[in-house]
Every structure is written in structure tokens, then in C-alpha cells.
PDB file of C-alpha atoms in Angstrom:
ATOM      1  CA  MET A   1      48.865  15.777 -27.783  1.00  0.00           C
ATOM      2  CA  MET A   2      51.031  15.862 -25.221  1.00  0.00           C
ATOM      3  CA  GLN A   3      54.595  16.387 -26.163  1.00  0.00           C
ATOM      4  CA  GLU A   4      57.897  17.433 -23.935  1.00  0.00           C
ATOM      5  CA  LEU A   5      61.378  18.847 -25.235  1.00  0.00           C
ATOM      6  CA  GLN A   6      64.420  18.419 -22.531  1.00  0.00           C
ATOM      7  CA  TYR A   7      66.021  21.284 -22.964  1.00  0.00           C
ATOM      8  CA  GLY A   8      68.961  21.626 -20.897  1.00  0.00           C
ATOM      9  CA  ALA A   9      68.099  20.584 -17.240  1.00  0.00           C
ATOM     10  CA  ILE A  10      64.790  22.619 -18.705  1.00  0.00           C
ATOM     11  CA  LYS A  11      61.359  19.710 -19.798  1.00  0.00           C
ATOM     12  CA  ILE A  12      59.598  22.279 -21.620  1.00  0.00           C
ATOM     13  CA  GLN A  13      55.288  20.151 -22.927  1.00  0.00           C
ATOM     14  CA  TYR A  14      54.179  21.190 -25.456  1.00  0.00           C
ATOM     15  CA  HIS A  15      50.570  21.169 -27.448  1.00  0.00           C
ATOM     16  CA  LEU A  16      51.222  19.682 -30.245  1.00  0.00           C
ATOM     17  CA  GLU A  17      48.581  20.052 -32.745  1.00  0.00           C
ATOM     18  CA  PHE A  18      48.646  19.173 -37.145  1.00  0.00           C
ATOM     19  CA  SER A  19      45.948  21.314 -39.421  1.00  0.00           C
ATOM     20  CA  GLU A  20      46.712  22.347 -43.121  1.00  0.00           C
ATOM     21  CA  ARG A  21      48.821  25.613 -42.254  1.00  0.00           C
ATOM     22  CA  LYS A  22      51.511  26.211 -44.771  1.00  0.00           C
ATOM     23  CA  THR A  23      53.922  27.781 -41.607  1.00  0.00           C
ATOM     24  CA  LEU A  24      55.103  25.992 -37.993  1.00  0.00           C
ATOM     25  CA  GLY A  25      53.633  28.577 -35.097  1.00  0.00           C
ATOM     26  CA  ILE A  26      54.510  28.717 -31.247  1.00  0.00           C
ATOM     27  CA  THR A  27      52.447  30.415 -29.101  1.00  0.00           C
ATOM     28  CA  VAL A  28      52.645  30.746 -25.798  1.00  0.00           C
ATOM     29  CA  THR A  29      49.279  31.576 -23.644  1.00  0.00           C
ATOM     30  CA  PRO A  30      48.994  33.373 -19.879  1.00  0.00           C
ATOM     31  CA  ASP A  31      49.180  30.199 -18.394  1.00  0.00           C
ATOM     32  CA  MET A  32      52.161  29.903 -19.526  1.00  0.00           C
ATOM     33  CA  ALA A  33      50.943  26.798 -21.806  1.00  0.00           C
ATOM     34  CA  VAL A  34      52.924  25.795 -25.308  1.00  0.00           C
ATOM     35  CA  LEU A  35      50.925  25.495 -28.255  1.00  0.00           C
ATOM     36  CA  VAL A  36      52.655  24.751 -31.164  1.00  0.00           C
ATOM     37  CA  LYS A  37      50.146  24.053 -34.427  1.00  0.00           C
ATOM     38  CA  ALA A  38      52.828  22.445 -37.492  1.00  0.00           C
ATOM     39  CA  PRO A  39      51.634  21.201 -40.911  1.00  0.00           C
ATOM     40  CA  GLU A  40      50.198  18.809 -41.677  1.00  0.00           C
ATOM     41  CA  GLY A  41      53.208  16.182 -42.325  1.00  0.00           C
ATOM     42  CA  THR A  42      55.541  17.972 -40.587  1.00  0.00           C
ATOM     43  CA  PRO A  43      58.583  15.708 -39.079  1.00  0.00           C
ATOM     44  CA  GLN A  44      58.928  15.258 -35.583  1.00  0.00           C
ATOM     45  CA  GLU A  45      62.936  16.370 -35.864  1.00  0.00           C
ATOM     46  CA  ARG A  46      61.815  19.167 -37.752  1.00  0.00           C
ATOM     47  CA  ILE A  47      59.477  20.184 -34.975  1.00  0.00           C
ATOM     48  CA  GLU A  48      62.015  19.686 -32.317  1.00  0.00           C
ATOM     49  CA  GLU A  49      64.582  21.798 -33.788  1.00  0.00           C
ATOM     50  CA  LYS A  50      62.241  24.744 -34.207  1.00  0.00           C
ATOM     51  CA  LEU A  51      61.541  24.810 -30.908  1.00  0.00           C
ATOM     52  CA  GLU A  52      65.218  24.211 -29.865  1.00  0.00           C
ATOM     53  CA  LYS A  53      65.953  27.333 -31.776  1.00  0.00           C
ATOM     54  CA  ARG A  54      62.707  29.135 -29.499  1.00  0.00           C
ATOM     55  CA  ALA A  55      63.161  27.821 -27.025  1.00  0.00           C
ATOM     56  CA  ARG A  56      64.967  30.886 -24.618  1.00  0.00           C
ATOM     57  CA  TRP A  57      62.015  32.782 -26.127  1.00  0.00           C
ATOM     58  CA  ILE A  58      59.990  30.849 -24.883  1.00  0.00           C
ATOM     59  CA  LEU A  59      60.917  29.956 -21.485  1.00  0.00           C
ATOM     60  CA  LYS A  60      60.944  33.805 -21.527  1.00  0.00           C
ATOM     61  CA  GLN A  61      57.231  34.161 -22.188  1.00  0.00           C
ATOM     62  CA  GLN A  62      56.183  31.488 -19.594  1.00  0.00           C
ATOM     63  CA  SER A  63      58.549  33.305 -16.809  1.00  0.00           C
ATOM     64  CA  PHE A  64      56.865  36.565 -17.206  1.00  0.00           C
ATOM     65  CA  PHE A  65      53.852  35.472 -17.075  1.00  0.00           C
ATOM     66  CA  LEU A  66      54.960  33.862 -13.938  1.00  0.00           C
ATOM     67  CA  ARG A  67      54.555  36.906 -12.034  1.00  0.00           C
ATOM     68  CA  PHE A  68      51.123  37.461 -12.232  1.00  0.00           C
ATOM     69  CA  TYR A  69      50.970  33.491 -10.589  1.00  0.00           C
ATOM     70  CA  PRO A  70      50.144  33.059  -6.356  1.00  0.00           C
ATOM     71  CA  LYS A  71      54.313  32.986  -4.940  1.00  0.00           C
ATOM     72  CA  GLN A  72      55.171  31.867  -1.782  1.00  0.00           C
ATOM     73  CA  PRO A  73      55.871  34.400   0.199  1.00  0.00           C
ATOM     74  CA  GLU A  74      59.379  35.355  -0.127  1.00  0.00           C
ATOM     75  CA  LYS A  75      62.065  35.218   3.104  1.00  0.00           C
ATOM     76  CA  GLN A  76      62.588  37.362   5.616  1.00  0.00           C
ATOM     77  CA  TYR A  77      65.626  36.175   6.482  1.00  0.00           C
ATOM     78  CA  ARG A  78      64.373  36.111   9.934  1.00  0.00           C
ATOM     79  CA  GLY A  79      64.979  34.247  12.694  1.00  0.00           C
ATOM     80  CA  GLY A  80      62.771  31.557  13.029  1.00  0.00           C
ATOM     81  CA  GLU A  81      62.335  30.331   9.146  1.00  0.00           C
ATOM     82  CA  SER A  82      63.729  27.478   7.231  1.00  0.00           C
ATOM     83  CA  HIS A  83      66.444  27.613   4.943  1.00  0.00           C
ATOM     84  CA  LEU A  84      67.808  25.074   2.286  1.00  0.00           C
ATOM     85  CA  TYR A  85      71.117  23.556   2.327  1.00  0.00           C
ATOM     86  CA  LEU A  86      71.900  21.077  -0.161  1.00  0.00           C
ATOM     87  CA  GLY A  87      68.203  18.872   0.338  1.00  0.00           C
ATOM     88  CA  ARG A  88      67.965  19.796   3.616  1.00  0.00           C
ATOM     89  CA  GLN A  89      65.464  22.974   5.556  1.00  0.00           C
ATOM     90  CA  TYR A  90      68.016  24.361   8.585  1.00  0.00           C
ATOM     91  CA  ARG A  91      66.116  27.182  10.299  1.00  0.00           C
ATOM     92  CA  LEU A  92      67.883  30.682  10.569  1.00  0.00           C
ATOM     93  CA  ARG A  93      69.617  31.935  13.426  1.00  0.00           C
ATOM     94  CA  VAL A  94      70.224  36.080  12.911  1.00  0.00           C
ATOM     95  CA  ALA A  95      71.316  38.490  14.708  1.00  0.00           C
ATOM     96  CA  THR A  96      73.084  41.875  14.894  1.00  0.00           C
ATOM     97  CA  ALA A  97      77.369  41.800  15.470  1.00  0.00           C
ATOM     98  CA  LYS A  98      81.118  43.563  14.616  1.00  0.00           C
ATOM     99  CA  LYS A  99      81.258  41.685  11.460  1.00  0.00           C
ATOM    100  CA  ASN A 100      79.886  39.691   8.830  1.00  0.00           C
ATOM    101  CA  GLU A 101      80.033  35.759   9.522  1.00  0.00           C
ATOM    102  CA  VAL A 102      77.867  32.214   9.352  1.00  0.00           C
ATOM    103  CA  HIS A 103      78.123  29.092  11.519  1.00  0.00           C
ATOM    104  CA  PHE A 104      76.776  26.334  10.185  1.00  0.00           C
ATOM    105  CA  SER A 105      75.687  23.313  13.088  1.00  0.00           C
ATOM    106  CA  GLY A 106      74.946  20.878  10.910  1.00  0.00           C
ATOM    107  CA  LYS A 107      71.213  21.886  12.652  1.00  0.00           C
ATOM    108  CA  GLU A 108      70.682  25.630  12.256  1.00  0.00           C
ATOM    109  CA  ILE A 109      72.279  28.610  10.075  1.00  0.00           C
ATOM    110  CA  GLN A 110      73.231  30.989  12.016  1.00  0.00           C
ATOM    111  CA  VAL A 111      73.684  34.056  10.336  1.00  0.00           C
ATOM    112  CA  TYR A 112      75.644  37.264  11.676  1.00  0.00           C
ATOM    113  CA  HIS A 113      75.367  40.261  10.392  1.00  0.00           C
ATOM    114  CA  THR A 114      77.230  44.195  11.312  1.00  0.00           C
ATOM    115  CA  PRO A 115      74.506  47.587  11.286  1.00  0.00           C
ATOM    116  CA  LYS A 116      75.326  48.489   7.627  1.00  0.00           C
ATOM    117  CA  SER A 117      74.585  45.057   6.408  1.00  0.00           C
ATOM    118  CA  THR A 118      71.940  42.807   5.940  1.00  0.00           C
ATOM    119  CA  ALA A 119      71.078  38.914   6.294  1.00  0.00           C
ATOM    120  CA  GLN A 120      69.893  37.930   2.874  1.00  0.00           C
ATOM    121  CA  SER A 121      72.996  40.149   1.365  1.00  0.00           C
ATOM    122  CA  VAL A 122      75.409  37.800   3.523  1.00  0.00           C
ATOM    123  CA  LEU A 123      73.351  34.388   4.209  1.00  0.00           C
ATOM    124  CA  THR A 124      73.506  35.128  -0.425  1.00  0.00           C
ATOM    125  CA  ASN A 125      77.584  35.290  -0.212  1.00  0.00           C
ATOM    126  CA  TRP A 126      78.265  32.450   2.184  1.00  0.00           C
ATOM    127  CA  TYR A 127      75.239  29.459  -0.699  1.00  0.00           C
ATOM    128  CA  ARG A 128      77.832  31.538  -3.021  1.00  0.00           C
ATOM    129  CA  TYR A 129      81.389  30.617  -1.214  1.00  0.00           C
ATOM    130  CA  ARG A 130      80.447  27.223   0.068  1.00  0.00           C
ATOM    131  CA  ALA A 131      78.777  27.531  -3.768  1.00  0.00           C
ATOM    132  CA  LYS A 132      81.948  27.002  -5.265  1.00  0.00           C
ATOM    133  CA  ALA A 133      83.272  24.767  -3.321  1.00  0.00           C
ATOM    134  CA  LYS A 134      81.343  21.904  -3.417  1.00  0.00           C
ATOM    135  CA  PHE A 135      80.659  22.502  -7.270  1.00  0.00           C
ATOM    136  CA  ALA A 136      84.253  22.052  -8.108  1.00  0.00           C
ATOM    137  CA  GLU A 137      84.492  18.976  -5.120  1.00  0.00           C
ATOM    138  CA  ILE A 138      81.282  16.921  -6.970  1.00  0.00           C
ATOM    139  CA  ALA A 139      82.588  18.666 -10.817  1.00  0.00           C
ATOM    140  CA  GLU A 140      86.249  16.612 -10.030  1.00  0.00           C
ATOM    141  CA  PRO A 141      85.848  13.098 -10.364  1.00  0.00           C
ATOM    142  CA  TRP A 142      83.084  13.814 -13.527  1.00  0.00           C
ATOM    143  CA  ILE A 143      85.464  15.853 -15.000  1.00  0.00           C
ATOM    144  CA  GLN A 144      88.481  13.068 -14.546  1.00  0.00           C
ATOM    145  CA  HIS A 145      85.866  10.994 -16.318  1.00  0.00           C
ATOM    146  CA  PHE A 146      85.502  12.389 -19.259  1.00  0.00           C
ATOM    147  CA  GLY A 147      88.908  12.822 -19.641  1.00  0.00           C
ATOM    148  CA  LYS A 148      88.310   8.789 -21.237  1.00  0.00           C
ATOM    149  CA  TYR A 149      86.412  10.229 -24.097  1.00  0.00           C
ATOM    150  CA  GLY A 150      88.413  12.849 -25.093  1.00  0.00           C
ATOM    151  CA  VAL A 151      87.343  16.003 -23.218  1.00  0.00           C
ATOM    152  CA  GLN A 152      88.054  18.410 -21.385  1.00  0.00           C
ATOM    153  CA  PRO A 153      85.290  21.412 -20.179  1.00  0.00           C
ATOM    154  CA  GLU A 154      87.450  25.012 -19.675  1.00  0.00           C
ATOM    155  CA  GLY A 155      86.149  25.458 -16.285  1.00  0.00           C
ATOM    156  CA  LEU A 156      83.398  25.460 -14.685  1.00  0.00           C
ATOM    157  CA  PHE A 157      81.897  28.594 -13.299  1.00  0.00           C
ATOM    158  CA  MET A 158      79.365  30.204 -12.109  1.00  0.00           C
ATOM    159  CA  GLN A 159      76.118  32.549 -12.557  1.00  0.00           C
ATOM    160  CA  GLU A 160      72.633  33.678 -11.697  1.00  0.00           C
ATOM    161  CA  MET A 161      69.618  32.388 -14.088  1.00  0.00           C
ATOM    162  CA  PRO A 162      66.729  32.238 -13.817  1.00  0.00           C
ATOM    163  CA  THR A 163      65.506  29.732 -15.570  1.00  0.00           C
ATOM    164  CA  ARG A 164      67.555  26.753 -15.782  1.00  0.00           C
ATOM    165  CA  TRP A 165      70.301  24.919 -13.002  1.00  0.00           C
ATOM    166  CA  GLY A 166      73.609  24.969 -16.452  1.00  0.00           C
ATOM    167  CA  SER A 167      74.792  25.956 -19.208  1.00  0.00           C
ATOM    168  CA  CYS A 168      77.611  24.483 -21.415  1.00  0.00           C
ATOM    169  CA  THR A 169      78.891  26.867 -24.206  1.00  0.00           C
ATOM    170  CA  ALA A 170      80.391  26.499 -27.512  1.00  0.00           C
ATOM    171  CA  LYS A 171      83.904  27.196 -26.517  1.00  0.00           C
ATOM    172  CA  GLY A 172      83.101  24.268 -23.067  1.00  0.00           C
ATOM    173  CA  LYS A 173      82.267  26.355 -20.761  1.00  0.00           C
ATOM    174  CA  ILE A 174      80.317  24.749 -18.231  1.00  0.00           C
ATOM    175  CA  ILE A 175      77.862  27.351 -16.298  1.00  0.00           C
ATOM    176  CA  LEU A 176      76.040  26.615 -13.026  1.00  0.00           C
ATOM    177  CA  ASN A 177      73.351  28.704 -11.053  1.00  0.00           C
ATOM    178  CA  PRO A 178      74.975  29.466  -7.541  1.00  0.00           C
ATOM    179  CA  GLU A 179      71.303  28.847  -6.050  1.00  0.00           C
ATOM    180  CA  LEU A 180      72.197  24.529  -7.119  1.00  0.00           C
ATOM    181  CA  ILE A 181      73.856  24.721  -3.778  1.00  0.00           C
ATOM    182  CA  LYS A 182      70.754  24.204  -2.391  1.00  0.00           C
ATOM    183  CA  ALA A 183      69.771  20.262  -3.449  1.00  0.00           C
ATOM    184  CA  PRO A 184      70.401  17.224  -2.121  1.00  0.00           C
ATOM    185  CA  LYS A 185      73.877  16.509  -3.889  1.00  0.00           C
ATOM    186  CA  ALA A 186      72.488  13.734  -6.427  1.00  0.00           C
ATOM    187  CA  CYS A 187      71.015  17.085  -8.130  1.00  0.00           C
ATOM    188  CA  ILE A 188      73.714  18.824  -8.156  1.00  0.00           C
ATOM    189  CA  GLU A 189      75.841  16.226  -9.613  1.00  0.00           C
ATOM    190  CA  TYR A 190      72.686  15.484 -12.203  1.00  0.00           C
ATOM    191  CA  ILE A 191      72.722  18.806 -13.391  1.00  0.00           C
ATOM    192  CA  ILE A 192      76.701  17.977 -13.964  1.00  0.00           C
ATOM    193  CA  VAL A 193      76.489  15.766 -15.634  1.00  0.00           C
ATOM    194  CA  HIS A 194      74.190  16.488 -17.967  1.00  0.00           C
ATOM    195  CA  GLU A 195      76.777  19.754 -18.714  1.00  0.00           C
ATOM    196  CA  LEU A 196      79.783  17.462 -19.484  1.00  0.00           C
ATOM    197  CA  CYS A 197      77.487  15.388 -21.719  1.00  0.00           C
ATOM    198  CA  HIS A 198      76.736  17.819 -23.633  1.00  0.00           C
ATOM    199  CA  LEU A 199      80.619  18.043 -24.776  1.00  0.00           C
ATOM    200  CA  ILE A 200      80.288  14.722 -26.038  1.00  0.00           C
ATOM    201  CA  HIS A 201      76.721  15.662 -27.816  1.00  0.00           C
ATOM    202  CA  LYS A 202      75.200  19.804 -28.179  1.00  0.00           C
ATOM    203  CA  HIS A 203      71.857  18.550 -28.923  1.00  0.00           C
ATOM    204  CA  HIS A 204      69.789  16.716 -26.916  1.00  0.00           C
ATOM    205  CA  THR A 205      69.641  13.319 -29.123  1.00  0.00           C
ATOM    206  CA  GLN A 206      69.277   9.962 -28.575  1.00  0.00           C
ATOM    207  CA  LYS A 207      72.683   9.285 -28.205  1.00  0.00           C
ATOM    208  CA  PHE A 208      72.143  12.465 -26.130  1.00  0.00           C
ATOM    209  CA  PHE A 209      70.471  10.912 -23.528  1.00  0.00           C
ATOM    210  CA  GLN A 210      71.946   7.043 -23.953  1.00  0.00           C
ATOM    211  CA  LEU A 211      75.496   8.236 -22.681  1.00  0.00           C
ATOM    212  CA  GLN A 212      73.487  10.122 -19.780  1.00  0.00           C
ATOM    213  CA  SER A 213      71.546   7.592 -18.255  1.00  0.00           C
ATOM    214  CA  ALA A 214      74.931   5.512 -19.088  1.00  0.00           C
ATOM    215  CA  LEU A 215      76.859   6.723 -16.725  1.00  0.00           C
ATOM    216  CA  MET A 216      73.757   7.872 -13.986  1.00  0.00           C
ATOM    217  CA  PRO A 217      71.141   5.574 -15.060  1.00  0.00           C
ATOM    218  CA  ASP A 218      69.121   7.692 -12.034  1.00  0.00           C
ATOM    219  CA  TRP A 219      69.259  10.878 -13.905  1.00  0.00           C
ATOM    220  CA  GLU A 220      65.139  10.966 -14.093  1.00  0.00           C
ATOM    221  CA  LYS A 221      65.345  10.698 -10.382  1.00  0.00           C
ATOM    222  CA  TRP A 222      67.325  13.658  -9.775  1.00  0.00           C
ATOM    223  CA  LYS A 223      65.891  15.547 -12.188  1.00  0.00           C
ATOM    224  CA  ASP A 224      62.385  15.331 -10.306  1.00  0.00           C
ATOM    225  CA  LYS A 225      63.686  15.584  -6.881  1.00  0.00           C
ATOM    226  CA  LEU A 226      65.040  19.035  -7.690  1.00  0.00           C
ATOM    227  CA  GLU A 227      61.934  19.862 -10.463  1.00  0.00           C
ATOM    228  CA  ALA A 228      60.060  19.424  -7.076  1.00  0.00           C
ATOM    229  CA  LEU A 229      62.301  20.414  -4.800  1.00  0.00           C
ATOM    230  CA  MET A 230      63.157  23.605  -6.094  1.00  0.00           C
ATOM    231  CA  ALA A 231      59.759  25.708  -7.472  1.00  0.00           C
TER     232      ALA A 231
END
């Protein structure tokens, strides 16, 4: 039977089978399916605990097999391409210039780069610059709200993560994937709220999701939107 485990902002679907075996085994197939075989009578909590411990390995295996699947054509960072920013597509205009800079008009993204640099590097730096400011702006009211629960993050950081949108360290640091700047504001907000909830509930328990739903009742809508838009 199909089940799913919420791991951070990622939903891991797995096929669960019970048999007369003595140990619980987890396998990731080349088509990225997750198979869990457990001894008869194994409590669901025990299964999810094991999956939590192996989640990073599961995602690593899926990422490995994903390399062999047909991919969307990679961006060439040429004029006329469409690039995302805060959930909307903008046409890219590229030109060489004496200095590197990006102009955002609300209708298009204009990238100017020197002969020694590339449009890709200039645009990537612009995305990170925008992400740093925008993430802080979106997070600030939520950080203040969580102060009511007696918790506060150690800080807000950015880090490229191939399989996750965000994380909360044991010391309370909130880490966000800079690629989130391409998603709608509400999707970014969902990830921030999710990670802040981990300051109160470390694991994805019922109380964790009750808190998340109380703070952001439509979080599932934005989670699905994020996965669909950024796939």
C-alpha cells in the first residue's frame, strides 16, 4: 500500500509491504520508487522513524537515478528566454556592457555583462541579492509572531540545496534555498513557516502539523504550487 512521509518541505511517497521477515528494509528502485518491507505487526511509528533516519539517503538515491531521466532543456541565458522571479515568468534581455548589472523593469529582466563574465553568473548573483533581501522581509513578521511561543531562530541563512527548499538546524538556524526567489511569495512564506515550526516541534508529529495548519491553513496549496512550478 502507498504511504507518504513529510520530510522538511519534501513529501516522500513509499510502497509499504509486510512480510514474515525479521528486519525492516528500505529500497530505492531505478525509477525512483521507494519500497519499504517490514515485519508483520511493525508499528507505523517505528516505520516512520526508520524512514526519517534514512530520508537523506533516500533523496540522495532518487537524485542519482534522476540524472538518467530526460531533462528539460537547460537555460542558455540568451535574449528571449523566459525566467522566473517571484512566481512570474519574465523575458530575458542580454547585452554586453562595461560593467555587470541587472535592470528589472517589471516586464523583463535586462542583464548586462562584461566580456569577461557571463549572463548566467550576473543573473545568478542578482537572484541571490534579491533573495537575501526578500527572504528577510517575508520572514521578519513571522519571526516576531513566533516570539509569542518563546522561540527565535539563531539567524536566517541561504545555501544551495539540491533536494530541499529549507532546513532548521539543531542550533535553530533557518537555512533557505536561494532558488526559492523564483517561487511566489506565498510559497516562500510556507517554507519559512514550516522551518520556524521546527523550533517548537523538532519532528513531523501531529502537533507539528496542527501548529503549521493553525498558522497557515492553506499551506498544502502553496506546497503543491511550489512543487509543480519548480519541478
